mmCIF file with all atom_site columns, C-alpha atoms in Angstrom:
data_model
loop_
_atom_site.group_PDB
_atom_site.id
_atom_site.type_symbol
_atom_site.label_atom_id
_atom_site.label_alt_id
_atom_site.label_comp_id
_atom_site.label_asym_id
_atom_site.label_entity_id
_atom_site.label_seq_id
_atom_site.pdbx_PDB_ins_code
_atom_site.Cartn_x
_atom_site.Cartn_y
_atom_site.Cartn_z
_atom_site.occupancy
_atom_site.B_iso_or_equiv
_atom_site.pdbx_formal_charge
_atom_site.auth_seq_id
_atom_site.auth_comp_id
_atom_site.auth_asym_id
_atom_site.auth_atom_id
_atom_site.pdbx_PDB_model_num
ATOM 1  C CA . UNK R 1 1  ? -8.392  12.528  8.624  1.00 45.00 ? 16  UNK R CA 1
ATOM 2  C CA . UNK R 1 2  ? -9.612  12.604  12.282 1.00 49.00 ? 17  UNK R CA 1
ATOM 3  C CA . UNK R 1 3  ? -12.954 10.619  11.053 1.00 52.00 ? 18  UNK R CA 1
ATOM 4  C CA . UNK R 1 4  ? -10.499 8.358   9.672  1.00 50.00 ? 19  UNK R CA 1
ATOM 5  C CA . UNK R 1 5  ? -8.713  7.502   12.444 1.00 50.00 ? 20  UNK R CA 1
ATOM 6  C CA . UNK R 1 6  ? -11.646 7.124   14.528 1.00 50.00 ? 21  UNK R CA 1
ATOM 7  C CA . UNK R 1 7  ? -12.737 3.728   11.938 1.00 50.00 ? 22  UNK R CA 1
ATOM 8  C CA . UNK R 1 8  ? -9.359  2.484   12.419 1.00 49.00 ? 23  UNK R CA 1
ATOM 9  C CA . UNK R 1 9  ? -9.502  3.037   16.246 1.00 50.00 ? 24  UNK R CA 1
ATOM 10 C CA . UNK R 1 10 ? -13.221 1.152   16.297 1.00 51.00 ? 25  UNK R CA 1
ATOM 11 C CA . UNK R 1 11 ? -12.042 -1.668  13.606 1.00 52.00 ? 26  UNK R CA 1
ATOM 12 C CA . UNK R 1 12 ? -9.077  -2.173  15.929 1.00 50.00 ? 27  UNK R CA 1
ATOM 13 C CA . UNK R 1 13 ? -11.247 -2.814  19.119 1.00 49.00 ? 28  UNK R CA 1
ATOM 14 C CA . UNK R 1 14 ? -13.617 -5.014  17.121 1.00 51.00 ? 29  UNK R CA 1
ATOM 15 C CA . UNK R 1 15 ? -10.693 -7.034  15.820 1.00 51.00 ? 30  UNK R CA 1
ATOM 16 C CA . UNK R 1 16 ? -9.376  -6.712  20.659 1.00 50.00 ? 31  UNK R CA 1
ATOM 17 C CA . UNK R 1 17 ? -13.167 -7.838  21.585 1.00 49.00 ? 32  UNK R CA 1
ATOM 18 C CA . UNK R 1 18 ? -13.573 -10.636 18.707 1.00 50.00 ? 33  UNK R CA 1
ATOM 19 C CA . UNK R 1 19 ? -12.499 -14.201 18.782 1.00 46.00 ? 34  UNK R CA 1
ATOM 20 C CA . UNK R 1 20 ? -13.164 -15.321 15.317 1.00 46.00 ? 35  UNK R CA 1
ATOM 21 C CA . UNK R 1 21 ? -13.717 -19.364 15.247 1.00 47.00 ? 36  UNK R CA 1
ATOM 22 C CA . UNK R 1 22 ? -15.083 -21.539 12.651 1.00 42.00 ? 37  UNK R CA 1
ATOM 23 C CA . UNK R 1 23 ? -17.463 -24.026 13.370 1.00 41.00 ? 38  UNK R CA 1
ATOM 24 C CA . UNK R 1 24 ? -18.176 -23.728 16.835 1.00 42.00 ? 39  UNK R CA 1
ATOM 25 C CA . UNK R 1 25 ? -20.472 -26.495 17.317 1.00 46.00 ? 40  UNK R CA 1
ATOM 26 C CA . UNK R 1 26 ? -18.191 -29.312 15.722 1.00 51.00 ? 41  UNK R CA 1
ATOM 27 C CA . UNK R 1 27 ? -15.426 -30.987 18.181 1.00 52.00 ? 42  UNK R CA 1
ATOM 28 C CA . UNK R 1 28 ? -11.666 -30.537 17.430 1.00 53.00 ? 43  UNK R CA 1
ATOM 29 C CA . UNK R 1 29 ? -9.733  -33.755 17.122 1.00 61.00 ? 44  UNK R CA 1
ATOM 30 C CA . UNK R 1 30 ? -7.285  -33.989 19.855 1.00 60.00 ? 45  UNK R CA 1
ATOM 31 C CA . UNK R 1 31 ? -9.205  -31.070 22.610 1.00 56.00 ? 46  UNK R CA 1
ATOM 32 C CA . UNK R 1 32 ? -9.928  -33.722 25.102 1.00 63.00 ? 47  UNK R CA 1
ATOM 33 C CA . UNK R 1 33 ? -13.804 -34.223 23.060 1.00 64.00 ? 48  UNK R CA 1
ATOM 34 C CA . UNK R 1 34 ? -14.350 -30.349 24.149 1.00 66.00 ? 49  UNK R CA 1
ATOM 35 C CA . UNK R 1 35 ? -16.220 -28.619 21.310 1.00 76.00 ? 50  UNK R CA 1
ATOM 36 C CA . UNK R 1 36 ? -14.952 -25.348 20.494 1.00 78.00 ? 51  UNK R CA 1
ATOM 37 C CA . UNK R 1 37 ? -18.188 -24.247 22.071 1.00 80.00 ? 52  UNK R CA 1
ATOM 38 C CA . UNK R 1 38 ? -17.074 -25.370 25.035 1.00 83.00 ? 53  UNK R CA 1
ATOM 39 C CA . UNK R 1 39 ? -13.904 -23.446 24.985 1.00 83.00 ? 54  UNK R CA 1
ATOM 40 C CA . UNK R 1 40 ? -15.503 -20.502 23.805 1.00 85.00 ? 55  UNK R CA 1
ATOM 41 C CA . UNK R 1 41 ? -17.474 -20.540 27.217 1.00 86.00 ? 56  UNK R CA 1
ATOM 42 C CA . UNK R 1 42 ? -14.265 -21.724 28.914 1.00 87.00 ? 57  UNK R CA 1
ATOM 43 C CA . UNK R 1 43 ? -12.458 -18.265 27.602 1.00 86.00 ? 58  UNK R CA 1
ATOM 44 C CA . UNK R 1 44 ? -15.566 -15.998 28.097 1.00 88.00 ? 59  UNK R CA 1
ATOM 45 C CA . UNK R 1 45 ? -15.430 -17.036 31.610 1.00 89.00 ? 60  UNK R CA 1
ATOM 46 C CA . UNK R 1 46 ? -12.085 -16.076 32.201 1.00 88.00 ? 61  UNK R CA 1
ATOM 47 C CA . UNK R 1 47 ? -12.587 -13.058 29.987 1.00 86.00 ? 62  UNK R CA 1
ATOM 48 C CA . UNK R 1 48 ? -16.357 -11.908 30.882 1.00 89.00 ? 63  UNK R CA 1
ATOM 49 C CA . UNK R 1 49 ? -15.989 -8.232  29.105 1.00 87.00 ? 64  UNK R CA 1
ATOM 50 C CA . UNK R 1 50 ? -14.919 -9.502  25.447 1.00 86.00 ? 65  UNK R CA 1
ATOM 51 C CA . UNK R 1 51 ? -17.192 -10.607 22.880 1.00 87.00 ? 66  UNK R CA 1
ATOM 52 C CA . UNK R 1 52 ? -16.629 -13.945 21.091 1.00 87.00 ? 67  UNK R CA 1
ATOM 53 C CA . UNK R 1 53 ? -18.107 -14.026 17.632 1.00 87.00 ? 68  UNK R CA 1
ATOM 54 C CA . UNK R 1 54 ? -18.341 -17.407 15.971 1.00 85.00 ? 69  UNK R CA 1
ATOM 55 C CA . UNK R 1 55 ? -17.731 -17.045 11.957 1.00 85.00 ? 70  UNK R CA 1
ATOM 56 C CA . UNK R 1 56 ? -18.464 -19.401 9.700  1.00 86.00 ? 71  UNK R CA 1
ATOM 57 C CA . UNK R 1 57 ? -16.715 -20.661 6.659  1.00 85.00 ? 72  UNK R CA 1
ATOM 58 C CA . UNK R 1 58 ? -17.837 -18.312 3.862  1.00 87.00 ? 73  UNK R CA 1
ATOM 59 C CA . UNK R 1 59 ? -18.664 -15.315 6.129  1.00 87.00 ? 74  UNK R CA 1
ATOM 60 C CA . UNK R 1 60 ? -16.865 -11.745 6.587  1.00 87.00 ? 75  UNK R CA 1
ATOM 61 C CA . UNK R 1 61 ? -17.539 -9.104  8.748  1.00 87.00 ? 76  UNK R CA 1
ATOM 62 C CA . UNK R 1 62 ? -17.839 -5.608  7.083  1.00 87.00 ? 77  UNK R CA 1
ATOM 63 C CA . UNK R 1 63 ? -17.710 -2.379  8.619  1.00 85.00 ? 78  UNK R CA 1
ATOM 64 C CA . UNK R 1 64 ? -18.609 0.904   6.506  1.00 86.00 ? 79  UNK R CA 1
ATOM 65 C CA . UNK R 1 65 ? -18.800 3.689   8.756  1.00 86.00 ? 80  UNK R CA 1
ATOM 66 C CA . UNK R 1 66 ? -20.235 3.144   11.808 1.00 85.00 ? 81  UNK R CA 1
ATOM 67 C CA . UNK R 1 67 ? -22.106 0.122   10.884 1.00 88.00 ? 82  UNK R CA 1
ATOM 68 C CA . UNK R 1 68 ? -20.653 -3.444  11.781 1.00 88.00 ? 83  UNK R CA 1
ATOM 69 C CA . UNK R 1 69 ? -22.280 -6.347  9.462  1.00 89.00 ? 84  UNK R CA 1
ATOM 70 C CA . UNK R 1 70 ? -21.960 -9.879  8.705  1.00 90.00 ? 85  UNK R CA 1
ATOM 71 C CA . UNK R 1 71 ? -21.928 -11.039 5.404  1.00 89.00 ? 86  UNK R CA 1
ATOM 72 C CA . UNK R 1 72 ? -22.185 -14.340 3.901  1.00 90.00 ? 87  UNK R CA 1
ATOM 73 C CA . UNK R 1 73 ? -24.539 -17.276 3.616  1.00 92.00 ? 88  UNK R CA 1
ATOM 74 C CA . UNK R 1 74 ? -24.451 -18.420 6.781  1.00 92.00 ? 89  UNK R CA 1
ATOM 75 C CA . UNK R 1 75 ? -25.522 -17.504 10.169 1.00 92.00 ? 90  UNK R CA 1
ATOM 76 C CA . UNK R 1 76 ? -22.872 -16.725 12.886 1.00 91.00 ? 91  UNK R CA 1
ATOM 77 C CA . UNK R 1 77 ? -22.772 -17.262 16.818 1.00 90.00 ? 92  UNK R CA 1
ATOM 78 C CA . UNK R 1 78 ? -22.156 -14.421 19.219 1.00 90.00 ? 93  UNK R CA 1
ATOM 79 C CA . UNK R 1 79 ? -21.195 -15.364 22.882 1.00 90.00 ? 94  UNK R CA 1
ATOM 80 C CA . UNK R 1 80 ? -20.473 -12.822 25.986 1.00 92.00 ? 95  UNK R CA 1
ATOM 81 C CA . UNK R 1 81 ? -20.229 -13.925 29.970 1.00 93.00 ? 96  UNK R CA 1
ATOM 82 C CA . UNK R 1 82 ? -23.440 -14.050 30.926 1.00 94.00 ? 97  UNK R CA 1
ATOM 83 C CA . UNK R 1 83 ? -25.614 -13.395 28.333 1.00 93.00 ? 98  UNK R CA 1
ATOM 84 C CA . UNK R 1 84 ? -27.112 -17.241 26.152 1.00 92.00 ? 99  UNK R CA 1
ATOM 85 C CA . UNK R 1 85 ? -25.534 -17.260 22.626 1.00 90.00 ? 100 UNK R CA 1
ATOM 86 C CA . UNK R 1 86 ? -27.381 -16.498 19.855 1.00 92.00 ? 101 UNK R CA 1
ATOM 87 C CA . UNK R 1 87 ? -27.426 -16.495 16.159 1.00 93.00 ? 102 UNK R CA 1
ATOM 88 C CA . UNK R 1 88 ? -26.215 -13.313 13.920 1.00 92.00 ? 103 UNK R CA 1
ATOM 89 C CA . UNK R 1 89 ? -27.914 -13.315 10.798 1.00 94.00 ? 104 UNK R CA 1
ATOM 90 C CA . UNK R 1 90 ? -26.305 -11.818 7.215  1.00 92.00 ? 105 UNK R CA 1
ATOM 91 C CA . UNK R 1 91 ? -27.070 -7.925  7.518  1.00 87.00 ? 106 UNK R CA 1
ATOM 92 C CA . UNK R 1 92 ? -27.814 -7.990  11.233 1.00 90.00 ? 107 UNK R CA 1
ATOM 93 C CA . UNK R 1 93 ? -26.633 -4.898  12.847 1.00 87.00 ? 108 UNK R CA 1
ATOM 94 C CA . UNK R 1 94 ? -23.617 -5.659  15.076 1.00 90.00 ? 109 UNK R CA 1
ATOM 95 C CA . UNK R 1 95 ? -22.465 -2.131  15.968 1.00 87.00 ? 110 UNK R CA 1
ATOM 96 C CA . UNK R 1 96 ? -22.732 -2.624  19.092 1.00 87.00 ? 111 UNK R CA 1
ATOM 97 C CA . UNK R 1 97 ? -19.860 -4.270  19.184 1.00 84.00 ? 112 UNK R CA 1
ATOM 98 C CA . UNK R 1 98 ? -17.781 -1.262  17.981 1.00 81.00 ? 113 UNK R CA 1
#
């Protein structure tokens, strides 16, 4: 039970520290010609400790244990304040943000 609640208590802050967007490159009709790339950066600015992950259509992120994955056949983007985005590949590690 206690290991149990411990998965819950990490899913739960991966679910706080993750945006989950679709598409980030493309612009959004009616968003002033921003890109939701642009926001993304807009809203890590203003929130420089959270991590903004970028999913693509067709792509999950699965946690067993203490692992964090994507899966899927695409690629996904991770931003954070201060660090350059960069592109998450299926079965990339991402436990770090647990």
């Amino acid at each position: 039970v206690g290991r149990g609640i411990g998965v819950v208590r990490q899913l739960l802050v991966v679910v706080e520290a993750v945006l989950v967007v679709a598409e980030a490159e493309r612009a959004v009709p009616g968003h002033a010609g921003e890109t939701r790339e642009q926001r993304i950066l807009e809203f890590i600015e203003a929130n420089p400790r959270r991590w903004v992950v970028g999913l693509r259509e067709g792509c999950m992120l699965h946690l067993d244990g203490d692992r964090l994955e994507l899966i899927g056949p695409r690629p996904m983007r991770i931003f954070r304040k201060g660090l350059e985005p960069r592109e998450v590949h299926a079965g990339d590690d991402l436990s770090f943000l647990l």
